[in-house]
Coordinates of C-alpha atoms and ligand atoms in Angstrom, one line a residue:
M1 CA -52.3 0.7 -6.9
T2 CA -55.3 1.7 -4.8
T3 CA -54.1 4.8 -3.0
A4 CA -51.8 7.6 -4.2
P5 CA -48.3 7.4 -2.6
P6 CA -47.6 10.0 0.1
T7 CA -45.8 13.1 -1.2
A8 CA -42.3 13.8 -0.1
T9 CA -43.4 16.7 2.0
E10 CA -46.2 14.7 3.7
A11 CA -43.7 12.0 4.7
L12 CA -40.9 14.4 5.6
P13 CA -41.9 17.0 8.3
R14 CA -39.7 20.1 7.9
P15 CA -38.6 20.1 11.6
L16 CA -37.1 16.6 11.0
V17 CA -35.3 17.9 7.9
H18 CA -33.8 20.8 9.8
R19 CA -32.8 18.6 12.7
L20 CA -31.0 16.2 10.3
L21 CA -29.3 19.0 8.3
A22 CA -27.7 20.2 11.5
H23 CA -25.3 17.2 11.4
A24 CA -23.9 18.3 8.0
V25 CA -21.1 20.8 7.8
A26 CA -22.3 22.4 4.7
G27 CA -23.7 25.5 3.1
G28 CA -20.6 27.2 1.9
A29 CA -21.1 25.9 -1.7
G30 CA -24.9 26.7 -2.1
T31 CA -27.6 24.0 -2.4
V32 CA -28.7 21.4 -4.9
P33 CA -32.3 20.2 -5.3
V34 CA -33.0 16.5 -4.5
H35 CA -36.1 14.8 -5.9
A36 CA -37.8 11.5 -4.9
P37 CA -37.0 9.1 -7.7
A38 CA -40.3 7.2 -7.4
T39 CA -42.5 10.3 -7.9
G40 CA -40.2 13.1 -9.2
Q41 CA -41.3 15.3 -6.2
P42 CA -38.8 17.7 -4.5
I43 CA -37.5 16.4 -1.2
V44 CA -34.9 19.0 -0.1
D45 CA -32.6 21.8 -1.2
L46 CA -29.4 20.1 0.1
P47 CA -26.6 22.4 1.3
Q48 CA -23.2 21.7 -0.2
S49 CA -19.8 21.8 1.5
S50 CA -17.1 24.2 0.6
V51 CA -13.4 23.7 1.3
A52 CA -13.9 26.0 4.3
D53 CA -16.6 23.6 5.5
L54 CA -14.3 20.7 5.2
D55 CA -11.5 22.5 7.1
R56 CA -14.0 23.1 9.9
A57 CA -15.4 19.5 9.9
F58 CA -12.0 17.9 10.0
A59 CA -10.7 20.3 12.7
V60 CA -13.7 19.5 15.0
A61 CA -13.4 15.8 14.3
R62 CA -9.7 15.7 15.1
A63 CA -10.2 17.5 18.4
A64 CA -13.1 15.2 19.3
Q65 CA -11.2 12.1 18.4
R66 CA -8.3 12.8 20.8
D67 CA -10.8 12.6 23.7
W68 CA -12.7 9.7 22.3
A69 CA -9.5 7.6 22.0
E70 CA -9.2 7.9 25.8
V71 CA -12.7 6.5 26.4
S72 CA -12.8 2.8 27.2
V73 CA -14.0 0.5 24.5
R74 CA -16.7 -0.7 26.8
E75 CA -18.1 2.8 27.1
R76 CA -17.9 3.4 23.4
V77 CA -19.8 0.3 22.5
S78 CA -22.6 1.0 25.0
I79 CA -23.5 3.8 22.5
L80 CA -23.7 1.1 19.7
R81 CA -26.2 -0.8 21.8
R82 CA -28.4 2.2 22.3
F83 CA -28.1 3.0 18.6
H84 CA -29.3 -0.5 17.8
D85 CA -32.4 0.0 19.9
L86 CA -33.2 3.4 18.4
V87 CA -32.9 2.1 14.8
L88 CA -35.4 -0.6 15.5
A89 CA -37.7 1.6 17.5
E90 CA -37.8 4.4 15.0
Q91 CA -37.6 2.3 11.9
D92 CA -40.8 3.8 10.4
T93 CA -39.1 7.2 10.1
V94 CA -35.9 5.9 8.5
L95 CA -37.7 3.4 6.2
D96 CA -39.7 6.4 4.8
L97 CA -36.5 8.3 4.3
I98 CA -34.8 5.4 2.6
Q99 CA -37.8 4.9 0.3
L100 CA -38.2 8.6 -0.5
E101 CA -34.5 9.2 -1.3
S102 CA -33.7 5.9 -3.1
G103 CA -37.0 4.9 -4.6
K104 CA -36.7 1.3 -3.4
S105 CA -39.5 -0.8 -1.9
R106 CA -40.0 -1.0 1.9
V107 CA -39.1 -4.7 2.0
H108 CA -35.6 -3.9 0.7
A109 CA -35.4 -0.7 2.9
F110 CA -36.0 -3.0 5.8
D111 CA -32.9 -5.1 4.8
E112 CA -30.9 -2.0 5.6
V113 CA -32.5 -1.5 9.0
S114 CA -31.7 -5.1 10.0
D115 CA -28.2 -4.8 8.6
V116 CA -27.4 -1.8 10.7
A117 CA -28.9 -3.4 13.8
V118 CA -27.0 -6.6 13.3
N119 CA -23.7 -4.8 12.8
A120 CA -24.3 -2.6 15.9
R121 CA -25.0 -5.7 18.0
Y122 CA -22.0 -7.6 16.6
Y123 CA -19.4 -4.9 17.2
A124 CA -20.9 -4.0 20.6
A125 CA -20.4 -7.6 21.6
R126 CA -17.0 -8.2 20.0
A127 CA -15.1 -4.9 19.9
E128 CA -13.7 -5.0 23.4
R129 CA -12.1 -8.4 22.9
L130 CA -10.9 -7.7 19.4
L131 CA -9.2 -4.4 20.5
A132 CA -7.7 -5.8 23.7
P133 CA -3.8 -5.8 23.7
R134 CA -2.2 -9.1 22.7
T135 CA 1.0 -10.5 24.3
P136 CA 2.8 -12.7 21.8
R137 CA 6.1 -14.4 22.6
G138 CA 9.2 -12.2 22.7
V139 CA 12.5 -12.9 21.0
L140 CA 14.0 -14.3 24.3
P141 CA 11.3 -16.2 26.1
V142 CA 10.5 -14.7 29.6
L143 CA 13.2 -12.0 29.1
T144 CA 11.4 -10.1 26.4
R145 CA 7.8 -9.1 27.0
V146 CA 5.9 -8.0 24.0
E147 CA 2.6 -6.2 23.9
V148 CA 0.7 -5.4 20.7
R149 CA -1.7 -2.5 21.1
H150 CA -4.3 -1.1 18.7
R151 CA -4.2 2.6 17.9
P152 CA -7.2 4.2 16.1
K153 CA -6.3 5.6 12.7
G154 CA -7.6 9.1 13.6
V155 CA -10.3 10.5 11.3
V156 CA -11.9 8.0 8.9
A157 CA -13.7 9.2 5.8
V158 CA -16.6 7.0 4.8
I159 CA -17.6 7.8 1.2
S160 CA -20.9 5.9 0.6
P161 CA -23.2 5.6 -2.4
W162 CA -26.9 5.9 -2.8
N163 CA -28.1 2.4 -3.3
Y164 CA -28.0 1.2 0.4
P165 CA -27.9 4.6 2.0
L166 CA -28.4 3.6 5.6
A167 CA -26.5 0.3 5.6
L168 CA -23.4 1.6 3.7
A169 CA -23.2 4.9 5.7
A170 CA -23.8 3.4 9.2
S171 CA -22.5 -0.1 9.1
D172 CA -19.0 1.0 8.2
A173 CA -19.0 4.0 10.5
L174 CA -20.0 2.0 13.6
P175 CA -16.8 -0.2 13.8
A176 CA -14.7 2.9 13.0
L177 CA -16.2 4.7 16.0
A178 CA -16.0 1.6 18.3
A179 CA -12.2 1.5 17.4
G180 CA -11.8 5.1 18.7
N181 CA -11.9 7.0 15.5
A182 CA -13.9 10.0 14.4
V183 CA -15.8 9.7 11.1
I184 CA -16.4 12.2 8.4
A185 CA -19.2 10.8 6.2
R186 CA -19.6 11.9 2.6
P187 CA -22.9 10.3 1.7
D188 CA -24.3 10.7 -1.8
N189 CA -26.3 13.9 -2.3
Q190 CA -29.3 11.8 -3.4
T191 CA -29.6 9.9 -0.1
A192 CA -27.9 12.3 2.3
L193 CA -30.9 12.6 4.7
T194 CA -30.9 8.9 5.4
A195 CA -27.2 9.0 6.4
L196 CA -27.8 12.2 8.5
W197 CA -30.6 10.3 10.3
A198 CA -28.0 7.7 11.3
I199 CA -25.8 10.4 12.7
D200 CA -28.7 12.0 14.5
A201 CA -29.7 8.6 16.1
A202 CA -26.0 8.0 17.2
R203 CA -26.0 11.5 18.8
R204 CA -29.2 10.7 20.6
A205 CA -27.7 7.3 21.7
G206 CA -24.9 9.3 23.4
L207 CA -22.2 9.8 20.8
P208 CA -20.2 13.0 21.7
E209 CA -20.4 15.9 19.4
G210 CA -18.0 16.2 16.5
L211 CA -17.2 12.4 16.2
W212 CA -19.5 11.7 13.3
Q213 CA -20.3 14.5 11.0
A214 CA -21.2 14.7 7.3
V215 CA -19.9 16.8 4.5
L216 CA -22.0 17.0 1.4
G217 CA -21.2 17.4 -2.3
R218 CA -20.8 15.7 -5.6
G219 CA -18.4 12.7 -5.7
A220 CA -15.7 14.1 -7.9
A221 CA -15.7 17.4 -6.0
I222 CA -16.1 16.8 -2.3
G223 CA -15.6 13.0 -2.4
G224 CA -12.1 13.4 -3.8
E225 CA -11.4 16.4 -1.6
V226 CA -11.8 14.6 1.8
I227 CA -8.6 12.7 1.2
A228 CA -6.7 15.4 -0.6
R229 CA -4.9 17.0 2.3
A230 CA -2.7 15.7 5.1
D231 CA -4.9 17.2 7.8
Y232 CA -8.0 15.6 6.3
A233 CA -8.7 11.8 6.4
D234 CA -6.3 9.3 7.9
Y235 CA -8.1 6.4 6.3
V236 CA -10.8 6.1 3.6
D237 CA -13.6 3.6 3.4
Y238 CA -15.1 3.8 -0.1
T239 CA -18.1 2.0 -1.6
G240 CA -19.0 2.5 -5.2
S241 CA -17.9 1.6 -8.7
S242 CA -14.6 0.0 -9.7
A243 CA -13.8 3.0 -11.9
T244 CA -14.0 5.4 -8.9
G245 CA -12.3 2.9 -6.7
R246 CA -9.2 3.1 -8.8
I247 CA -9.2 6.9 -8.5
I248 CA -9.6 6.7 -4.7
A249 CA -6.8 4.1 -4.5
R250 CA -4.4 6.4 -6.4
Q251 CA -5.3 9.3 -4.1
A252 CA -4.8 7.2 -1.0
G253 CA -1.5 5.9 -2.4
E254 CA -0.3 9.4 -3.0
R255 CA -0.9 10.3 0.7
L256 CA 0.2 6.8 1.9
I257 CA -3.0 6.3 3.8
G258 CA -4.9 3.0 3.9
C259 CA -8.2 2.5 2.0
S260 CA -10.9 -0.1 2.0
L261 CA -12.5 -0.4 -1.5
E262 CA -15.9 -2.1 -1.8
L263 CA -16.6 -2.1 -5.6
G264 CA -18.8 -3.5 -8.3
G265 CA -19.8 -7.0 -9.3
K266 CA -21.3 -9.2 -12.1
N267 CA -22.4 -11.9 -9.7
P268 CA -23.2 -15.5 -10.9
M269 CA -25.6 -18.1 -9.6
L270 CA -25.0 -21.8 -10.4
V271 CA -28.1 -24.0 -10.4
L272 CA -26.6 -27.6 -10.2
A273 CA -28.1 -30.7 -11.7
D274 CA -29.6 -31.9 -8.4
A275 CA -31.1 -28.6 -7.5
D276 CA -34.8 -28.2 -6.7
P277 CA -35.8 -25.9 -9.5
R278 CA -38.7 -24.3 -7.6
A279 CA -36.5 -23.6 -4.5
A280 CA -33.7 -22.3 -6.7
A281 CA -36.1 -20.0 -8.6
K282 CA -37.4 -18.5 -5.3
V283 CA -33.8 -17.8 -4.2
A284 CA -33.0 -16.3 -7.6
V285 CA -35.9 -13.9 -7.7
R286 CA -34.8 -12.3 -4.4
A287 CA -31.1 -12.4 -5.3
C288 CA -31.7 -10.7 -8.7
F289 CA -34.2 -8.0 -8.0
A290 CA -33.6 -6.8 -4.4
S291 CA -33.6 -3.0 -4.6
A292 CA -34.5 -3.3 -8.3
G293 CA -31.1 -4.9 -8.9
Q294 CA -29.3 -1.9 -7.5
L295 CA -27.4 -4.0 -5.1
C296 CA -23.7 -4.7 -5.4
E297 CA -24.3 -8.4 -4.4
S298 CA -27.2 -8.8 -6.9
I299 CA -27.1 -11.9 -9.2
E300 CA -26.9 -10.8 -12.9
R301 CA -25.9 -14.2 -14.5
I302 CA -27.5 -17.6 -13.8
Y303 CA -25.9 -20.8 -15.1
V304 CA -28.4 -23.7 -15.0
H305 CA -27.7 -27.4 -15.6
D306 CA -29.4 -28.8 -18.6
T307 CA -31.4 -31.4 -16.6
V308 CA -33.3 -28.7 -14.6
Y309 CA -33.0 -25.8 -17.1
D310 CA -36.6 -25.9 -18.5
R311 CA -38.3 -26.3 -15.1
F312 CA -36.1 -23.6 -13.5
V313 CA -36.7 -21.1 -16.3
T314 CA -40.5 -21.6 -16.3
E315 CA -40.6 -21.2 -12.5
F316 CA -38.2 -18.2 -12.4
T317 CA -40.0 -16.4 -15.2
T318 CA -43.4 -16.9 -13.7
R319 CA -42.2 -15.7 -10.3
T320 CA -40.5 -12.7 -11.9
E321 CA -43.7 -11.7 -13.8
A322 CA -45.7 -11.9 -10.6
L323 CA -43.6 -9.2 -8.8
A324 CA -45.6 -6.1 -7.9
L325 CA -44.1 -2.8 -8.8
G326 CA -45.0 0.4 -6.9
S327 CA -43.9 3.2 -4.7
A328 CA -46.1 3.2 -1.6
L329 CA -44.4 3.8 1.8
D330 CA -45.6 0.4 3.0
Y331 CA -45.0 -3.3 2.3
S332 CA -47.5 -3.6 -0.5
Y333 CA -44.9 -3.7 -3.3
E334 CA -41.9 -5.9 -3.9
I335 CA -40.0 -3.8 -6.5
G336 CA -39.5 0.0 -6.3
S337 CA -38.1 2.5 -8.7
L338 CA -34.6 2.9 -10.0
T339 CA -32.8 5.8 -8.4
F340 CA -31.6 7.9 -11.3
R341 CA -32.3 8.5 -15.0
R342 CA -28.8 7.2 -15.7
Q343 CA -29.6 3.8 -14.1
L344 CA -32.7 3.6 -16.2
D345 CA -30.7 4.5 -19.3
T346 CA -28.1 1.8 -18.6
V347 CA -30.9 -0.8 -18.1
T348 CA -32.6 0.1 -21.4
A349 CA -29.3 0.3 -23.2
H350 CA -28.2 -3.2 -22.0
I351 CA -31.5 -4.8 -22.9
G352 CA -31.7 -2.9 -26.2
D353 CA -28.2 -4.0 -27.2
A354 CA -28.8 -7.6 -26.2
V355 CA -32.1 -7.8 -28.1
A356 CA -30.6 -6.1 -31.2
K357 CA -27.9 -8.8 -31.2
G358 CA -30.3 -11.7 -30.9
A359 CA -31.1 -12.2 -27.2
T360 CA -34.7 -13.2 -26.1
V361 CA -36.7 -11.4 -23.4
L362 CA -38.5 -14.0 -21.4
A363 CA -40.0 -11.6 -18.8
G364 CA -40.2 -7.9 -18.4
G365 CA -38.2 -5.8 -20.7
R366 CA -40.0 -2.5 -20.5
A367 CA -39.7 0.8 -18.6
R368 CA -42.9 1.7 -16.7
P369 CA -43.2 5.5 -16.8
E370 CA -46.8 5.4 -15.7
L371 CA -45.7 4.2 -12.3
G372 CA -43.0 6.8 -11.9
P373 CA -40.2 8.3 -14.0
Y374 CA -37.5 5.6 -13.4
F375 CA -39.5 2.4 -13.0
H376 CA -38.4 -0.6 -15.0
E377 CA -39.8 -4.2 -15.1
P378 CA -37.6 -7.0 -13.7
T379 CA -36.2 -8.5 -16.9
V380 CA -35.0 -12.1 -17.8
L381 CA -32.9 -12.6 -20.9
T382 CA -31.7 -15.8 -22.6
G383 CA -29.5 -16.2 -25.7
V384 CA -27.0 -13.7 -24.4
T385 CA -23.6 -14.0 -26.1
P386 CA -20.1 -12.5 -25.4
G387 CA -20.6 -9.8 -28.0
M388 CA -23.4 -8.2 -25.9
T389 CA -22.7 -5.5 -23.4
V390 CA -24.8 -7.3 -20.7
Y391 CA -22.7 -10.4 -20.9
R392 CA -19.7 -8.8 -19.1
E393 CA -20.7 -5.3 -17.8
E394 CA -22.4 -4.7 -14.5
T395 CA -26.0 -3.4 -15.3
F396 CA -26.8 -2.6 -11.6
G397 CA -30.5 -2.9 -12.4
P398 CA -33.2 -5.5 -12.7
V399 CA -31.7 -7.5 -15.6
V400 CA -30.5 -11.1 -15.4
S401 CA -29.2 -13.4 -18.1
I402 CA -29.8 -17.2 -18.0
Y403 CA -27.3 -19.7 -19.6
R404 CA -27.7 -23.4 -20.1
V405 CA -24.7 -25.5 -19.0
R406 CA -23.9 -29.2 -19.1
G407 CA -21.9 -29.8 -16.0
D408 CA -20.2 -28.2 -12.9
D409 CA -16.9 -27.6 -14.7
E410 CA -18.6 -25.6 -17.4
A411 CA -20.7 -23.7 -14.9
V412 CA -17.6 -22.8 -12.7
E413 CA -15.6 -21.8 -15.8
Q414 CA -18.3 -19.5 -17.0
A415 CA -19.0 -18.1 -13.6
N416 CA -15.3 -17.2 -13.2
D417 CA -15.1 -15.6 -16.7
T418 CA -15.2 -12.1 -15.2
A419 CA -12.8 -9.5 -13.8
Y420 CA -15.1 -9.1 -10.8
G421 CA -15.4 -11.4 -7.8
L422 CA -17.8 -10.0 -5.3
N423 CA -20.7 -12.4 -4.6
A424 CA -22.0 -15.7 -5.9
S425 CA -24.6 -18.3 -5.2
V426 CA -24.7 -22.1 -5.7
C427 CA -28.0 -24.1 -5.5
G428 CA -28.1 -27.9 -5.1
R429 CA -29.7 -30.6 -3.0
D430 CA -26.4 -32.3 -2.0
V431 CA -25.2 -29.5 0.2
A432 CA -21.7 -31.0 0.6
H433 CA -21.3 -31.1 -3.2
A434 CA -22.7 -27.6 -3.6
R435 CA -20.2 -26.3 -1.0
S436 CA -17.3 -28.0 -2.9
V437 CA -18.5 -26.2 -6.1
A438 CA -18.8 -22.9 -4.1
A439 CA -15.1 -23.2 -3.1
R440 CA -14.2 -23.2 -6.8
V441 CA -16.0 -19.9 -7.6
R442 CA -13.7 -16.9 -7.5
A443 CA -15.7 -14.6 -5.3
G444 CA -15.3 -13.0 -1.9
S445 CA -18.6 -14.6 -0.7
V446 CA -20.5 -17.6 -2.0
N447 CA -24.0 -18.5 -0.7
V448 CA -25.2 -22.1 -0.9
N449 CA -29.0 -22.3 -1.4
E450 CA -29.2 -18.5 -0.8
G451 CA -28.6 -15.5 -3.0
Y452 CA -26.6 -13.0 -0.8
L453 CA -28.3 -12.7 2.6
A454 CA -26.7 -15.8 4.2
A455 CA -23.2 -14.4 3.7
W456 CA -24.1 -10.7 3.9
G457 CA -26.2 -11.1 7.1
S458 CA -23.6 -13.3 8.8
V459 CA -21.6 -10.2 10.0
A460 CA -19.2 -12.2 12.1
A461 CA -17.6 -13.3 8.8
P462 CA -15.8 -10.9 6.5
S463 CA -17.4 -9.6 3.3
G464 CA -15.7 -8.1 0.3
G465 CA -14.5 -8.6 -3.2
L466 CA -11.8 -10.2 -5.2
G467 CA -10.3 -8.8 -8.4
D468 CA -12.1 -5.7 -9.7
S469 CA -14.6 -5.9 -6.9
G470 CA -12.2 -4.3 -4.5
T471 CA -9.6 -4.8 -1.8
G472 CA -11.7 -4.1 1.3
R473 CA -13.4 -6.2 3.9
R474 CA -16.3 -5.2 6.1
H475 CA -17.9 -7.3 8.8
G476 CA -16.1 -9.6 11.2
P477 CA -12.8 -8.8 12.9
E478 CA -11.5 -7.5 9.6
G479 CA -14.2 -4.9 9.4
L480 CA -13.0 -3.4 12.8
L481 CA -9.2 -4.0 12.7
K482 CA -8.9 -2.1 9.4
Y483 CA -9.6 1.0 11.4
V484 CA -6.6 0.6 13.7
D485 CA -2.8 0.5 13.4
T486 CA -0.9 -2.0 15.5
Q487 CA 1.8 -0.8 17.9
T488 CA 4.3 -3.3 19.3
I489 CA 5.8 -2.4 22.7
A490 CA 8.7 -4.7 23.5
T491 CA 10.3 -4.6 27.0
Q492 CA 13.6 -6.3 27.6
R493 CA 14.0 -7.5 31.1
A494 CA 17.1 -8.4 33.2
L495 CA 19.5 -9.1 30.3
P496 CA 20.1 -7.1 27.1
I497 CA 20.0 -8.9 23.8
A498 CA 23.8 -8.7 23.5
P499 CA 26.9 -10.8 24.5
L500 CA 27.1 -11.3 28.3
P501 CA 30.0 -9.5 30.0
G502 CA 33.3 -11.1 28.9
M503 CA 31.6 -13.0 26.0
S504 CA 33.1 -12.4 22.6
E505 CA 30.8 -11.7 19.6
A506 CA 31.9 -15.1 18.1
M507 CA 30.8 -17.0 21.3
W508 CA 27.5 -15.0 21.3
A509 CA 26.9 -16.0 17.7
R510 CA 27.5 -19.7 18.6
T511 CA 25.2 -19.4 21.7
L512 CA 22.5 -17.9 19.6
T513 CA 22.9 -20.6 16.9
R514 CA 22.4 -23.3 19.5
F515 CA 19.4 -21.5 20.9
L516 CA 17.8 -21.2 17.4
G517 CA 18.3 -25.0 16.9
V518 CA 16.7 -25.8 20.3
M519 CA 13.7 -23.5 19.6
K520 CA 13.2 -25.2 16.2
A521 CA 13.5 -28.7 17.8
L522 CA 10.9 -27.7 20.4
R523 CA 8.7 -26.5 17.5
Q524 CA 8.5 -23.1 19.1
Q525 CA 7.2 -20.2 16.9
Ligands
NAD1 P1 -19.8 5.8 -8.5 O1 -18.4 5.3 -8.3 O2 -20.0 6.6 -9.7 O3 -20.3 6.6 -7.2 C1 -20.4 6.0 -6.0 C2 -20.2 7.1 -5.0 O4 -18.9 7.7 -5.1 C3 -21.2 8.3 -5.2 O5 -21.7 8.7 -4.0 C4 -20.3 9.3 -5.9 O6 -20.8 10.6 -5.6 C5 -19.0 9.1 -5.3 N1 -17.9 9.5 -6.1 C6 -17.8 9.5 -7.5 N2 -16.6 9.9 -7.9 C7 -15.9 10.1 -6.8 C8 -14.5 10.5 -6.6 N3 -13.7 10.8 -7.6 N4 -14.1 10.6 -5.3 C9 -14.9 10.3 -4.3 N5 -16.2 9.9 -4.4 C10 -16.7 9.8 -5.7 O7 -20.7 4.5 -8.5 P2 -22.3 4.4 -8.8 O8 -22.5 3.9 -10.2 O9 -23.0 5.6 -8.4 O10 -22.6 3.3 -7.7 C11 -22.9 2.0 -8.1 C12 -21.6 1.2 -8.0 O11 -21.3 0.9 -6.7 C13 -21.8 -0.2 -8.6 O12 -20.7 -0.6 -9.4 C14 -22.0 -1.1 -7.4 O13 -21.7 -2.4 -7.6 C15 -21.0 -0.4 -6.4 N6 -21.4 -0.8 -5.1 C16 -20.5 -1.7 -4.4 C17 -20.8 -2.1 -3.1 C18 -20.0 -3.1 -2.3 O14 -20.1 -3.2 -1.1 N7 -19.0 -3.7 -3.0 C19 -22.0 -1.6 -2.5 C20 -22.8 -0.7 -3.2 C21 -22.5 -0.3 -4.5

């Protein structure tokens, strides 16, 4: 490192902080100090929301949503287009914020900027068509006209974590707003200013007041509270751990509201016998260590075919050791800091347990306190066995285990030996074969010759987990339509669905029976 990283106060002008905090309905429950993970410097005393603040936020959101539902989809999405432009034009500000609050490197902060822009563009282009009423066939052709309309849920709570603070706060809120809802965001305290920046940009893009506000507080306190009462959230979008996802699901079930749960993972990569070991190693480095491994889609297990094992391991280890660690607010470093002491503790505990039980550290393995309090080297393990914590549990840090396998069946069997099913990667030269292996992996998305960005960045396709990785889908039509209820309006014309005058019920039944036979013969739906 040649220059000292900018301090939090240098990078964060006070007028900006005040402007952002104006979008939070908070203050009734005091403040909590937030520090920059990379340097330990104070960022902000963050106001916290009381129940009275929540009452106010939801009342304002509900009133604003009634008017918003009357606004045409075309007009709503014009705001998404302006938001897209603002995010790109003002990226330096939000990149600084993301880096200061989360500790990640700029290259991975930029992934968030592009994610939000791509989602804004996609829903701006698609929402009008996806939300248009449909007219499916009625029970009696011609005589029964059916229209299926989409009604916004009302007020959607978006509870987002700290690891992708812009992407996970904004990219789920944008389709909810496009669908005619109001959004109450509950961003993590650690990264609240980034989420508030997104709200601020949306307001400047023309979003009416009250439609997207934030409440602030610790998860178990305020996070749980936003779905506690009937006049609070009508739907909840949750991203975080599987353990908390289960709590949210119970609370949503109690209230009989819908929820979208985007949860944890222990994601595998399969390097097939015909893979190019150099290309696969390059893919793996990015897939394992983006945001210092604090990415739900991160690869934590790599199954490598015997024939390419040695070359892959050498290449991957060399590339991992070459990664530059640092905290500058520019593109000079590839790996930033972990975000919390507890993340660092988990990383060191998983490595320590594995080494104590016989695993080998091929690269990394050490915390780097001289760079900042929570820095840790990207770490590669071999010799990991089922008795080690890291074998099955999500580390959510820069730690990956490599396993030697002797065929596709063994690779697929081991990859699927997990309760999770979020993301996976398959590398091989014969792409058709790699795709057929991909289809056998139990995961919501599988990337061929890529780690996570091919599927994640293709926002026209749904993204979400199987098993313990959750029940939700974001992106694609699914990521919009989850925020609406369908309403079927069926109009009966000319004749009622009943016996004609003078017709007995028995004759009506015989007529209907013939009608049903004809419909089937004509292969009608
Ligand atoms: P966590 O569940 O402890 O916390 C996540 C967020 O939920 C935090 O902001 C927290 O304040 C809040 N929260 C905690 N308890 C809550 C409650 N009872 N009610 C409402 N909110 C509550 O998870 P974490 O360990 O901080 O985050 C990392 C986890 O999130 C990892 O498992 C990771 O895989 C997962 N994650 C998943 C995705 C995805 O899209 N599938 C994306 C990012 C992170």
